Coordinates of C-alpha atoms in Angstrom, one line a residue:
M1 CA -82.4 28.1 -14.7
F2 CA -81.0 28.3 -11.3
R3 CA -81.1 24.5 -10.8
G4 CA -79.6 23.7 -13.9
R5 CA -76.3 26.0 -13.4
F6 CA -75.9 24.4 -9.8
F7 CA -76.3 20.9 -11.4
A8 CA -73.4 22.3 -14.4
L9 CA -71.1 23.4 -11.6
V10 CA -71.5 20.4 -9.7
L11 CA -70.7 18.4 -12.9
F12 CA -67.7 21.0 -13.7
A13 CA -66.1 19.9 -10.3
A14 CA -66.5 16.4 -10.9
L15 CA -65.0 16.6 -14.4
L16 CA -62.1 18.7 -12.3
E17 CA -61.3 16.3 -9.7
G18 CA -61.5 13.6 -12.5
C19 CA -58.5 15.2 -14.4
T20 CA -56.4 15.6 -11.3
C21 CA -56.9 11.7 -10.3
C22 CA -56.3 10.6 -13.6
A23 CA -53.0 12.9 -13.7
Y24 CA -52.0 11.3 -10.4
L25 CA -53.0 8.0 -11.3
N26 CA -50.3 8.5 -14.7
H27 CA -47.7 9.8 -12.5
M28 CA -47.9 6.8 -9.8
F29 CA -48.5 4.5 -12.8
N30 CA -45.5 5.2 -14.6
A31 CA -43.3 5.4 -11.0
E32 CA -44.6 2.0 -10.3
R33 CA -43.8 0.3 -13.8
L34 CA -40.2 2.3 -14.0
Y35 CA -39.5 0.5 -10.4
D36 CA -40.8 -3.0 -11.6
E37 CA -38.5 -2.9 -14.2
A38 CA -35.1 -1.4 -12.5
T39 CA -36.2 -4.3 -9.8
E40 CA -35.5 -6.7 -12.5
L41 CA -32.6 -5.0 -13.4
R42 CA -31.5 -5.2 -10.0
T43 CA -32.1 -8.8 -9.1
A44 CA -29.9 -9.5 -12.2
R45 CA -27.0 -7.7 -11.1
L46 CA -27.3 -8.9 -7.8
D47 CA -27.1 -12.4 -8.5
S48 CA -24.3 -11.9 -10.4
V49 CA -22.1 -10.8 -7.4
P50 CA -21.2 -12.8 -4.1
D51 CA -21.7 -9.4 -2.3
E52 CA -24.5 -6.8 -2.7
T53 CA -22.6 -3.9 -1.1
Q54 CA -19.9 -3.9 -3.6
S55 CA -22.3 -3.5 -6.7
Y56 CA -23.9 -0.6 -7.7
P57 CA -26.4 0.1 -10.6
G58 CA -25.7 0.5 -14.1
S59 CA -26.9 3.4 -16.2
E60 CA -30.0 2.0 -17.6
E61 CA -30.9 1.2 -13.7
S62 CA -30.1 4.4 -12.6
Q63 CA -32.0 6.6 -15.1
K64 CA -35.2 4.5 -14.0
Y65 CA -34.4 5.8 -10.7
E66 CA -34.0 9.2 -11.5
K67 CA -37.3 9.0 -13.4
I68 CA -39.0 7.7 -10.6
I69 CA -37.9 10.3 -8.2
E70 CA -39.2 12.8 -11.2
K71 CA -42.5 11.4 -11.0
G72 CA -42.6 11.1 -7.1
S73 CA -41.6 14.6 -6.8
R74 CA -44.7 15.8 -9.2
V75 CA -46.9 14.1 -7.1
L76 CA -45.9 15.9 -4.0
E77 CA -45.7 19.4 -6.3
R78 CA -49.7 18.9 -7.2
F79 CA -50.8 16.8 -4.4
P80 CA -49.3 18.2 -0.9
K81 CA -52.2 17.6 0.9
N82 CA -53.2 14.5 -0.1
K83 CA -51.7 12.3 2.7
K84 CA -52.0 8.7 1.1
R85 CA -50.9 10.2 -2.6
T86 CA -48.0 11.7 -0.8
A87 CA -46.6 8.8 1.4
E88 CA -46.5 6.6 -1.3
A89 CA -44.3 9.2 -3.3
V90 CA -42.1 10.2 -0.5
F91 CA -41.6 6.4 -0.1
L92 CA -40.8 5.5 -4.0
I93 CA -38.2 8.4 -3.7
A94 CA -36.9 7.2 -0.7
E95 CA -36.2 3.5 -1.9
S96 CA -35.0 4.9 -5.2
Y97 CA -32.3 6.7 -3.4
R98 CA -31.4 3.7 -1.8
H99 CA -31.2 1.5 -4.6
K100 CA -29.0 4.4 -6.2
A101 CA -26.3 3.9 -3.0
D102 CA -27.5 7.3 -2.5
W103 CA -27.5 6.9 1.3
P104 CA -27.7 10.6 2.3
K105 CA -30.6 11.4 0.7
A106 CA -32.5 8.3 1.2
I107 CA -32.0 8.9 5.2
T108 CA -33.4 12.2 4.8
K109 CA -36.3 10.7 2.5
Y110 CA -37.0 7.8 5.5
D111 CA -36.8 11.1 8.0
E112 CA -39.4 12.8 6.2
Y113 CA -41.7 9.9 5.9
E114 CA -41.7 8.8 9.8
R115 CA -42.5 12.5 10.8
Y116 CA -45.3 12.9 8.5
F117 CA -46.8 9.4 7.4
A118 CA -45.8 7.1 11.1
D119 CA -49.1 5.6 10.7
N120 CA -48.6 4.4 7.4
D121 CA -48.1 0.7 6.3
S122 CA -44.7 1.2 4.9
M123 CA -43.6 2.6 8.5
R124 CA -42.3 -0.8 9.5
A125 CA -40.0 -1.0 6.5
V126 CA -38.9 2.4 6.6
E127 CA -37.5 1.7 10.0
Y128 CA -35.1 -1.1 9.1
Q129 CA -34.4 0.5 5.8
R130 CA -33.2 3.7 7.5
A131 CA -30.9 2.2 9.7
Y132 CA -29.3 0.5 6.9
C133 CA -28.6 3.5 5.2
L134 CA -27.2 4.8 8.4
Y135 CA -24.7 1.9 8.4
R136 CA -24.0 2.4 4.7
N137 CA -23.0 5.9 5.4
Q138 CA -20.8 4.9 8.3
E139 CA -23.1 6.3 10.8
F140 CA -22.4 3.3 12.9
N141 CA -23.9 4.5 16.7
I142 CA -27.2 6.1 15.3
S143 CA -27.8 3.0 12.8
R144 CA -27.9 0.9 16.1
F145 CA -30.2 2.9 17.8
A146 CA -32.6 3.4 14.4
L147 CA -32.7 -0.4 14.4
E148 CA -33.8 -0.8 18.0
P149 CA -37.4 -1.2 17.4
V150 CA -36.6 -3.5 14.5
V151 CA -35.0 -6.1 16.5
A152 CA -37.2 -5.4 19.6
D153 CA -40.2 -6.7 18.8
K154 CA -40.2 -11.0 17.1
N155 CA -43.1 -10.0 15.2
H156 CA -41.6 -7.1 13.2
P157 CA -41.6 -7.9 9.5
Y158 CA -37.8 -7.0 9.2
Y159 CA -36.8 -8.7 12.5
F160 CA -34.4 -11.5 11.3
Q161 CA -32.9 -8.9 8.7
G162 CA -32.6 -6.7 11.6
L163 CA -30.6 -9.1 13.8
N164 CA -28.2 -9.7 10.8
L165 CA -27.7 -6.0 10.2
L166 CA -27.0 -5.8 14.2
S167 CA -24.3 -8.3 13.3
L168 CA -22.9 -6.2 10.9
L169 CA -23.0 -3.3 13.4
D170 CA -21.2 -5.2 16.1
E171 CA -19.0 -6.3 13.6
K172 CA -17.8 -2.7 13.0
S173 CA -17.4 -2.1 16.5
E174 CA -14.8 -4.9 16.7
A175 CA -16.7 -7.0 18.7
P176 CA -17.4 -10.4 16.8
E177 CA -18.6 -12.1 19.6
Q178 CA -21.7 -9.7 19.8
A179 CA -22.0 -10.2 16.1
I180 CA -21.8 -14.0 16.4
A181 CA -24.6 -14.0 19.4
A182 CA -26.8 -12.1 17.0
L183 CA -26.2 -14.3 14.1
E184 CA -26.9 -17.6 16.5
A185 CA -30.2 -15.7 17.7
V186 CA -31.3 -15.8 13.9
L187 CA -30.6 -19.2 13.7
A188 CA -32.3 -20.4 17.3
D189 CA -35.4 -18.8 16.3
T190 CA -37.9 -21.1 14.5
S191 CA -39.9 -18.8 12.6
G192 CA -37.0 -17.7 10.7
T193 CA -37.2 -18.4 6.8
P194 CA -34.8 -21.1 5.4
Y195 CA -33.3 -18.1 2.9
M196 CA -32.1 -15.9 6.1
K197 CA -30.8 -19.0 8.2
G198 CA -28.9 -19.4 5.2
K199 CA -27.4 -15.9 4.9
A200 CA -26.9 -16.2 8.9
H201 CA -24.9 -19.0 8.4
F202 CA -23.0 -17.6 5.8
R203 CA -22.1 -14.5 7.8
L204 CA -21.5 -16.8 10.5
A205 CA -18.6 -18.8 9.0
G206 CA -17.3 -15.8 7.3
L207 CA -16.7 -14.5 11.0
Y208 CA -15.4 -17.5 12.7
F209 CA -12.7 -17.9 9.2
K210 CA -11.7 -14.6 10.4
M211 CA -11.1 -15.8 13.5
E212 CA -9.2 -18.6 12.0
N213 CA -11.8 -20.9 14.0
W214 CA -11.7 -23.4 11.0
E215 CA -13.9 -26.2 12.4
K216 CA -16.6 -24.0 13.2
A217 CA -16.5 -22.2 10.0
H218 CA -16.5 -25.4 8.1
H219 CA -19.4 -26.0 9.9
H220 CA -21.7 -23.2 8.9
Y221 CA -20.4 -23.2 5.4
N222 CA -22.0 -26.9 5.0
A223 CA -25.3 -26.1 6.5
K224 CA -28.0 -27.3 4.7
E225 CA -29.6 -23.7 4.3
I226 CA -26.8 -22.9 2.3
E227 CA -28.4 -24.4 -0.6
N228 CA -31.1 -21.3 -0.5
L229 CA -28.7 -18.8 -1.2
N230 CA -28.0 -17.7 -4.8
D231 CA -25.1 -19.6 -7.5
R232 CA -22.4 -17.0 -6.4
E233 CA -22.8 -17.7 -2.8
R234 CA -22.7 -21.2 -2.6
Q235 CA -19.7 -21.3 -4.8
T236 CA -18.3 -19.0 -2.2
A237 CA -19.0 -21.2 1.0
G238 CA -18.2 -24.3 -1.0
E239 CA -14.7 -23.0 -1.9
Q240 CA -14.2 -21.6 1.6
S241 CA -15.2 -24.6 3.2
A242 CA -12.1 -26.5 1.4
E243 CA -10.1 -23.7 2.1
C244 CA -10.9 -24.3 5.9
L245 CA -10.1 -28.5 5.6
V246 CA -6.6 -26.9 4.0
N247 CA -5.9 -24.6 6.9
S248 CA -6.8 -27.4 9.4
K249 CA -4.1 -29.9 7.5
E250 CA -6.9 -32.1 6.4
Y251 CA -5.7 -32.2 2.9
L252 CA -7.5 -35.0 1.6
K253 CA -10.7 -34.3 2.5
A254 CA -9.7 -30.9 1.2
A255 CA -9.1 -32.5 -2.3
D256 CA -12.5 -34.2 -2.0
E257 CA -14.4 -31.1 -1.5
F258 CA -12.2 -29.3 -4.6
K259 CA -13.4 -32.3 -6.9
Q260 CA -16.8 -31.9 -6.0
L261 CA -16.6 -28.1 -7.1
Y262 CA -14.8 -29.5 -9.9
K263 CA -17.6 -31.8 -11.2
N264 CA -20.3 -28.8 -10.4
D265 CA -21.3 -27.4 -14.3
A266 CA -22.3 -24.2 -12.8
Y267 CA -18.9 -23.8 -12.2
E268 CA -17.1 -23.9 -15.2
K269 CA -14.9 -21.2 -15.6
Q270 CA -13.4 -21.8 -12.5
R271 CA -12.4 -25.6 -13.3
A272 CA -8.8 -24.8 -13.6
I273 CA -8.4 -23.4 -10.6
Y274 CA -10.2 -26.1 -8.7
L275 CA -7.8 -29.0 -10.7
V276 CA -4.5 -26.8 -9.6
R277 CA -6.1 -27.0 -5.9
I278 CA -6.9 -30.5 -5.7
G279 CA -3.1 -30.7 -7.3
E280 CA -1.9 -28.8 -4.6
T281 CA -3.5 -30.7 -1.6
T282 CA -2.8 -33.9 -3.0
L283 CA 0.9 -33.2 -3.0
W284 CA 0.5 -31.5 0.4
A285 CA -0.6 -34.5 1.4
G286 CA 2.6 -36.9 0.1
R287 CA 1.1 -38.5 -2.6
K288 CA 3.4 -36.9 -5.3
A289 CA 2.5 -39.1 -8.2
D290 CA -1.1 -38.7 -7.9
A291 CA -0.6 -34.7 -7.8
Y292 CA 2.0 -34.6 -10.8
V293 CA -0.7 -36.2 -12.9
I294 CA -3.2 -33.8 -12.1
F295 CA -1.0 -31.0 -12.7
N296 CA 0.1 -32.2 -15.9
K297 CA -3.8 -32.6 -16.6
V298 CA -3.9 -28.7 -16.2
N299 CA -0.9 -28.4 -18.3
T300 CA -2.3 -30.1 -21.0
E301 CA -5.9 -28.7 -21.0
Y302 CA -5.5 -25.4 -20.0
P303 CA -2.2 -24.3 -21.6
K304 CA -0.7 -20.8 -21.8
T305 CA -2.8 -19.6 -19.0
E306 CA -2.1 -18.7 -15.1
P307 CA -3.1 -22.1 -13.9
S308 CA -0.8 -24.0 -15.7
S309 CA 2.1 -21.6 -14.7
R310 CA 0.9 -22.3 -11.0
S311 CA 1.2 -26.2 -11.8
Y312 CA 4.5 -25.9 -13.1
F313 CA 5.5 -23.6 -10.1
N314 CA 4.4 -26.1 -7.7
M315 CA 6.4 -29.0 -9.1
G316 CA 9.7 -26.5 -9.5
D317 CA 9.0 -25.9 -5.6
Y318 CA 8.7 -29.4 -4.9
E319 CA 11.7 -30.1 -6.5
Q320 CA 13.6 -27.5 -5.3
T321 CA 12.6 -27.7 -1.4
K322 CA 12.1 -31.9 -0.9
T323 CA 14.3 -33.6 -3.8
L324 CA 16.8 -30.8 -3.7
N325 CA 17.2 -31.6 -7.6
Y326 CA 17.7 -28.0 -8.8
D327 CA 18.3 -28.7 -12.0
L328 CA 14.8 -30.1 -12.7
A329 CA 13.3 -27.4 -10.4
M330 CA 14.9 -24.6 -12.6
S331 CA 13.2 -26.5 -16.1
Y332 CA 10.3 -26.5 -14.2
Y333 CA 10.6 -22.3 -13.2
D334 CA 11.4 -21.9 -16.9
S335 CA 7.9 -23.7 -18.0
S336 CA 6.1 -21.7 -15.5
Y337 CA 7.2 -18.4 -17.1
I338 CA 6.4 -19.5 -20.1
A339 CA 3.3 -20.7 -19.6
R340 CA 2.2 -17.3 -18.5
S341 CA 4.9 -14.7 -17.8
I342 CA 2.9 -11.8 -16.7
S343 CA 1.4 -13.8 -13.9
E344 CA 1.9 -13.6 -10.3
Y345 CA 3.8 -17.4 -10.5
G346 CA 5.6 -16.7 -13.4
R347 CA 7.3 -13.5 -12.3
K348 CA 8.3 -16.0 -9.1
S349 CA 9.4 -18.7 -10.9
R350 CA 11.8 -16.0 -13.0
E351 CA 13.0 -15.0 -9.7
R352 CA 13.5 -18.4 -8.4
R353 CA 15.3 -19.5 -11.4
Y354 CA 18.1 -17.0 -11.4
A355 CA 18.0 -17.4 -7.2
L356 CA 18.5 -20.7 -8.0
R357 CA 21.5 -20.7 -10.9
S358 CA 23.4 -17.7 -8.8
L359 CA 23.1 -20.5 -5.5
V360 CA 24.1 -23.5 -8.2
S361 CA 27.2 -21.4 -9.1
M362 CA 28.4 -20.4 -5.8
R363 CA 27.6 -24.1 -4.2
D364 CA 30.3 -25.0 -7.1
R365 CA 32.7 -22.6 -6.1
N366 CA 32.4 -23.4 -2.8
E367 CA 33.0 -27.3 -3.5
E368 CA 36.1 -26.3 -5.7
I369 CA 37.7 -24.3 -2.9
L370 CA 37.3 -27.3 -0.3
Q371 CA 38.8 -29.9 -2.8
S372 CA 41.8 -27.3 -4.0
K373 CA 45.0 -28.5 -3.3
D374 CA 46.4 -25.5 -1.7
S375 CA 47.8 -25.6 1.8
V376 CA 46.0 -22.8 2.9
P377 CA 42.4 -22.7 1.3
N378 CA 40.7 -19.2 0.7
M379 CA 37.6 -19.8 3.8
K380 CA 37.2 -16.3 3.8
S381 CA 35.7 -16.3 0.1
F382 CA 34.2 -19.8 1.4
F383 CA 32.0 -18.3 3.9
K384 CA 31.7 -15.4 2.5
N385 CA 29.7 -17.4 -0.5
E386 CA 27.8 -19.6 2.3
F387 CA 26.2 -16.1 3.9
M388 CA 25.2 -15.4 0.2
I389 CA 23.5 -18.7 -0.1
A390 CA 21.6 -18.4 3.0
E391 CA 20.5 -14.7 1.7
L392 CA 19.4 -16.4 -1.4
F393 CA 17.6 -19.5 0.5
L394 CA 16.0 -16.7 2.7
L395 CA 15.0 -13.9 0.7
K396 CA 14.1 -15.2 -2.9
L397 CA 13.8 -19.2 -2.3
S398 CA 11.5 -18.9 0.9
E399 CA 13.4 -21.4 2.7
A400 CA 14.2 -20.1 6.2
D401 CA 15.1 -23.7 7.5
S402 CA 18.0 -23.8 4.6
A403 CA 18.9 -20.4 5.5
L404 CA 19.7 -21.2 9.1
A405 CA 21.6 -24.2 8.1
R406 CA 24.1 -22.1 6.1
L407 CA 24.4 -19.1 8.7
T408 CA 25.3 -22.0 11.5
N409 CA 27.9 -23.6 9.2
V410 CA 29.3 -19.7 9.0
I411 CA 29.0 -19.7 13.1
E412 CA 30.6 -23.0 14.1
K413 CA 33.6 -22.8 11.5
S414 CA 34.5 -19.5 10.6
D415 CA 37.5 -17.7 12.5
D416 CA 36.3 -14.6 11.2
T417 CA 34.9 -12.6 13.9
A418 CA 33.1 -10.1 11.9
S419 CA 31.4 -12.9 9.9
V420 CA 30.4 -14.7 12.7
M421 CA 28.9 -11.5 14.2
R422 CA 26.9 -10.6 11.4
A423 CA 25.8 -14.7 10.7
S424 CA 25.0 -14.6 14.6
Y425 CA 22.7 -11.6 14.3
A426 CA 21.4 -12.7 10.8
R427 CA 20.3 -16.0 12.6
A428 CA 18.6 -14.2 15.2
F429 CA 16.5 -12.0 13.2
I430 CA 15.4 -15.1 11.2
Y431 CA 13.9 -16.4 14.1
D432 CA 12.4 -13.1 15.1
E433 CA 11.1 -12.0 12.0
F434 CA 10.6 -15.0 9.7
L435 CA 10.1 -18.0 11.9
H436 CA 8.0 -15.9 14.9
D437 CA 10.0 -17.5 17.9
P438 CA 10.4 -15.0 20.0
D439 CA 11.7 -17.1 22.8
T440 CA 14.6 -18.3 20.8
A441 CA 15.3 -15.3 19.0
E442 CA 15.6 -13.3 22.3
E443 CA 18.0 -16.2 23.8
L444 CA 20.4 -15.6 20.5
Y445 CA 20.4 -11.9 20.9
K446 CA 21.1 -12.1 24.4
E447 CA 24.2 -14.1 23.6
I448 CA 25.2 -11.6 21.0
I449 CA 25.4 -9.1 23.7
E450 CA 27.2 -11.1 25.7
K451 CA 30.0 -12.5 23.2
Y452 CA 30.4 -9.0 21.4
P453 CA 29.8 -6.3 23.6
N454 CA 30.3 -2.6 22.5
T455 CA 29.5 -3.4 18.8
D456 CA 26.6 -2.6 16.4
Y457 CA 25.0 -5.8 16.8
A458 CA 25.1 -6.2 20.7
K459 CA 23.4 -2.5 20.3
Q460 CA 20.6 -3.6 17.7
A461 CA 20.2 -6.9 20.0
Q462 CA 19.3 -4.8 23.0
A463 CA 16.6 -2.8 20.8
N464 CA 15.2 -5.8 19.3
I465 CA 14.6 -7.4 22.6
G466 CA 13.2 -4.3 24.2
M467 CA 16.3 -3.6 26.5
R468 CA 17.6 -0.1 27.5
V469 CA 20.4 0.6 24.8
T470 CA 23.8 0.5 26.9
M471 CA 26.6 -0.6 24.6
K472 CA 28.8 2.0 22.6
T473 CA 30.8 1.1 20.3
R474 CA 33.7 3.0 19.8
E475 CA 32.1 5.3 17.4
D476 CA 30.0 6.0 19.9
E477 CA 33.2 6.5 22.4
A478 CA 34.5 8.7 19.7
R479 CA 31.4 10.9 19.3
D480 CA 31.0 11.7 23.3
R481 CA 34.9 12.8 23.3
Y482 CA 34.1 15.1 20.0
M483 CA 31.1 16.7 21.2
E484 CA 33.1 17.7 24.6
A485 CA 35.9 19.4 22.2
E486 CA 33.5 21.0 20.2
S487 CA 32.0 22.6 23.4
L488 CA 35.7 23.8 24.6
W489 CA 35.7 25.3 20.8
T490 CA 32.4 26.8 21.2
V491 CA 33.3 28.3 24.5
A492 CA 36.6 29.7 23.0
S493 CA 34.7 31.3 20.5
E494 CA 32.3 33.1 22.2
M495 CA 35.2 34.7 24.4
P496 CA 35.3 38.4 24.5
V497 CA 38.0 40.0 21.9
N498 CA 39.6 42.1 24.9
K499 CA 40.8 39.0 26.4
M500 CA 43.3 37.6 23.8
E501 CA 45.1 35.5 26.3
L502 CA 42.3 33.7 27.4
V503 CA 41.2 33.6 23.8
D504 CA 44.5 31.8 22.8
S505 CA 44.5 29.9 26.0
A506 CA 41.1 28.2 25.5
Y507 CA 41.5 27.6 21.7
A508 CA 44.8 25.7 22.7
T509 CA 42.5 23.5 24.8
A510 CA 40.5 22.8 22.4
F511 CA 42.8 22.0 20.0
Y512 CA 44.3 19.4 22.1
A513 CA 41.3 18.0 22.9
F514 CA 40.6 17.3 19.2
D515 CA 44.3 16.1 18.8
N516 CA 43.6 13.3 21.7
V517 CA 40.1 12.5 20.0
Y518 CA 41.9 11.8 16.6
K519 CA 44.9 9.5 18.2
D520 CA 42.7 7.7 20.2
Y521 CA 40.0 6.9 17.5
P522 CA 41.6 7.1 14.0
Q523 CA 39.6 5.4 11.9
T524 CA 36.2 6.9 13.5
Q525 CA 34.2 9.1 11.7
S526 CA 34.2 11.7 14.7
G527 CA 38.1 10.9 14.9
V528 CA 38.3 12.2 11.2
Q529 CA 35.9 15.3 11.6
A530 CA 38.4 16.3 14.9
L531 CA 41.6 16.1 12.3
Y532 CA 39.7 18.2 10.4
M533 CA 39.0 20.8 13.2
K534 CA 42.7 20.4 13.7
A535 CA 43.5 22.1 10.3
V536 CA 40.9 24.9 10.8
Y537 CA 43.0 25.5 14.0
F538 CA 46.0 25.7 11.9
Q539 CA 44.6 27.9 9.3
M540 CA 43.4 30.3 12.0
N541 CA 47.4 31.1 12.8
P542 CA 49.3 32.4 9.8
E543 CA 52.4 30.7 10.7
R544 CA 50.4 27.1 10.5
L545 CA 49.3 27.4 7.1
D546 CA 51.4 24.6 5.9
S547 CA 50.6 22.4 8.9
A548 CA 47.3 22.9 8.0
A549 CA 47.5 22.3 3.9
A550 CA 49.5 18.9 5.1
I551 CA 46.0 17.9 6.7
Y552 CA 44.0 19.0 4.4
R553 CA 45.5 17.0 1.6
Y554 CA 45.9 13.7 4.1
L555 CA 42.0 14.4 4.3
R556 CA 41.6 14.7 0.5
D557 CA 43.3 11.4 -0.3
H558 CA 42.5 9.2 2.5
H559 CA 39.0 10.4 3.6
G560 CA 37.5 11.7 0.2
Q561 CA 34.4 10.3 0.4
T562 CA 33.7 11.9 3.7
A563 CA 32.4 15.5 4.3
W564 CA 35.3 16.6 5.7
G565 CA 37.6 14.9 3.1
K566 CA 35.3 16.6 0.3
Q567 CA 35.7 20.5 2.1
A568 CA 39.2 19.5 2.7
A569 CA 39.4 19.1 -1.3
Y570 CA 37.2 22.4 -1.6
V571 CA 39.9 24.2 0.7
L572 CA 42.7 23.4 -1.1
N573 CA 41.3 24.4 -4.5
T574 CA 41.3 27.9 -3.1
R575 CA 44.2 29.8 -2.2
L576 CA 45.3 30.0 1.8
T577 CA 48.1 32.8 1.4
T578 CA 48.1 36.3 -0.5
T579 CA 51.3 36.8 -2.0
D580 CA 52.5 40.4 -3.3
D581 CA 52.3 39.5 -6.9
D582 CA 48.4 38.7 -6.5
L583 CA 47.9 42.2 -4.7
A584 CA 49.6 44.2 -7.4
K585 CA 47.5 42.2 -10.2
L586 CA 44.6 42.6 -7.7
R587 CA 45.6 46.6 -7.9
K588 CA 45.9 47.2 -11.3
R589 CA 42.5 45.4 -12.6
T590 CA 40.8 47.5 -9.8
A591 CA 42.2 50.7 -11.4
K592 CA 41.3 49.8 -14.9
T593 CA 37.7 49.1 -13.8
I594 CA 37.9 52.5 -12.3
E595 CA 39.1 54.2 -15.7
N596 CA 36.2 52.3 -17.5
L597 CA 33.7 53.7 -15.5
D598 CA 34.8 57.2 -15.2
R599 CA 35.0 57.0 -19.4
N600 CA 31.3 55.5 -19.4
S601 CA 30.0 58.0 -17.2
A602 CA 31.6 60.9 -18.7
R603 CA 30.1 59.8 -22.2
Y604 CA 26.9 59.6 -20.5
Y605 CA 26.5 62.8 -19.1
E606 CA 27.7 64.1 -22.4
E607 CA 24.9 62.6 -24.0
L608 CA 22.4 63.8 -21.9
N609 CA 23.1 67.3 -21.7
A610 CA 23.4 67.7 -25.7
K611 CA 20.6 69.8 -27.1
P612 CA 18.3 66.8 -28.8
E613 CA 17.9 67.4 -32.9
E614 CA 14.7 67.0 -34.3
K615 CA 13.7 64.1 -35.8
K616 CA 12.6 63.9 -39.8
A617 CA 9.5 61.9 -40.9
E618 CA 10.6 59.1 -42.6
I619 CA 9.4 58.9 -46.2
I620 CA 9.1 55.0 -48.1
S621 CA 8.9 55.7 -51.6
K622 CA 6.7 53.2 -53.6
E623 CA 9.6 51.7 -54.9
D624 CA 10.7 50.6 -51.5
E625 CA 7.6 49.3 -50.4
I626 CA 7.6 46.0 -49.2
L627 CA 5.1 43.9 -51.1
E628 CA 3.6 40.4 -49.2
N629 CA 3.5 37.6 -51.2
T630 CA 0.4 36.2 -49.9
Y631 CA -0.5 34.2 -52.8
N632 CA -3.7 35.7 -53.1
S633 CA -3.1 37.4 -56.3
M634 CA -4.6 36.7 -59.9
Y635 CA -1.3 35.0 -60.9
D636 CA 0.4 31.7 -59.3
F637 CA 3.7 32.0 -59.4
E638 CA 6.2 29.4 -59.0

C-alpha cells in the first residue's frame, strides 16, 4: 500500500511538471509566433523607405511587440530559476523594445542579458544590438566602447555591421576620414557579403557626396554591389549618381543617367521629375532646341503639375538670362504660375514676372529720359531708376552680374556723390556676400574708405573687412561734443544749493557748450538734442520763458518726427506760465471743493448718530405674488 502511494505521488509530480512545461511552451510559442508576424510587417515597412532610421512601427506592429513583451514577462514571473527559458524571454523582450525604437528600455534588457546570460548563444547578437541602441539613444561614446568586442574579432557574426556602425559613430564625431576608413575596411575584407558591401558602397558614396568629392561619390553609387540593395536605395543611388555628374558639369552624361532612371518601370511615379532633369541638363549643355522639346513633352503629358510648372520656369529663366527676351520670359512665367500656383516654382515665377514688369517699365522711362529733347535731362531720376533696376536684378531675378553692370554705370556716369557712394558700397557688398569673392570685395571696400572717409559707408566698409573702425561721421563728432556738454550739465546739477554763484556759472558753461554743438552740427540728431537742452535752460529762467517757447515751437515745426520735437510739442501743450487769473480760478475751485466735503461730512455723522428705527417685516399678500411662467401648467397659453 505504501508503494502505491509513492507511485501516485511520482505520477502527480510528473503531471505538475508537464503542466508547467505546457504553460511555458504556450507563452513562448505565442511570443515567437507574434515576433514572426511583427517581423513580416517590419520587413514590408522597411522595403518602402530609403532610410530605416526614419521609419517607425505602425499601430499593428507595435501591438504585436507589446504582446511579445507581455508573454515574455509572464515567463520571467513563472520560471525565474529556469535559466534557459528566462534567457530566451529576456532576449525577445529586448528585441521587441529595439524594434519599437524604445532605446533606453532595450539597452536595459540587453544589459540584463549580459549580466545573467553571458554564456548564452545569443550573446554575440546582444553585443552588437546594445551598441546600436546606444548609438540611436545619442550615447555615442558609450556605444563606441560597447562596439569594441564586435569589431575586434573578424569572426564575429556582426563584424561587418559593427564596422558600418563604427563609421556612423565616426561621422557623428565629425571625423569623416575615420568613417571612410571603417567602410573601406568592409570593402577590403573578402569575406563580406554582397549586401553588406552594397551598404558600405552606399554609405561611402553619401559621405563623399557631403564632402563634395563628386568623382568618388559617383564611383561608389555605381558599384555593382548596389544591385543587392532594396528598390528605394537603388533609386536613391541612381539619382545621386546623376547629381554628381551635374555638380561636375558633365551635363550630357547626367542626362543619360536620368534617362536610364526614366526608362525603369519601377520608378514610374518619378518619371515627370526625371524628364524635367533631362531637360535641364540638356539645356545647360547648350542644346536649347532639344531641351525645349523635352520641356514641352512634360507640359503635354503632365499638365497642371509641379514638374510642368518647373519646365515653364526653366524656359522663362533661359529667355530672361540668355536671350534677354523679357516679354517671352514673362509669358513663360505666367504659364508656370498657372500650371501650379501653390508650388515653389509657381511662386518664384510670379515674383519674377512682377519684377520683370517693373524692370521693363523703369528701363523704358530711362530710355525716354535719354531721348528727351530737354536741354538738361533729369539724370537724377535716371540714376535712381538704374539703382532700382540693379536691386531687382540682384534680389528678385538672381542676376548678380546684371546688377553689377547697372551699379558700375551709376558709379562711372553719375555726378551725385551720394548715389555714387551708395552704388560703390552695394557693388562691394555683392562681391562679398553674393559672388563670394573676398579679394575683390576687400579691394573695393578699401577704395570706399580712401575716397569717402568719415562717412557711414566708410565705417561699414572698415567693419566688413575686419579693420578697427576709426572713421567718424559728422553724426559721431556731434555725439562726442554733445556728451561733453551733457557732462558739464550733470556737474552743474550736482552742485550744492548754497553755492548758487557757482551753480549759475556751471549751468551757463553747459549752455554755451550745447549752443556750440547746435551751431556746428545743426542737421545732426545730436545738434537737435542740443537745441532742446537750450530750451530747457531758458525754461529754468523765468525771464527767458519766451525764448524757451520759441525754441520749442521751432523743434515742433522743423523736427517734429524726432524724439525731441515730440517732447517740445508736449511741453507746448502745457502752460509755461501761471497768471493771476489762473490762481484766482484755482482758489475758487478749491474753496468749493472744501465746502462740499464739509457738507457731506456733516450729513454722514448726523446719520451715524441718529437712533435706528425698527424695521417692520414686509408682508406680501397673495394678490402681490409673482407667479413664474414656467409653461408647466395644465394649459398652454398662446
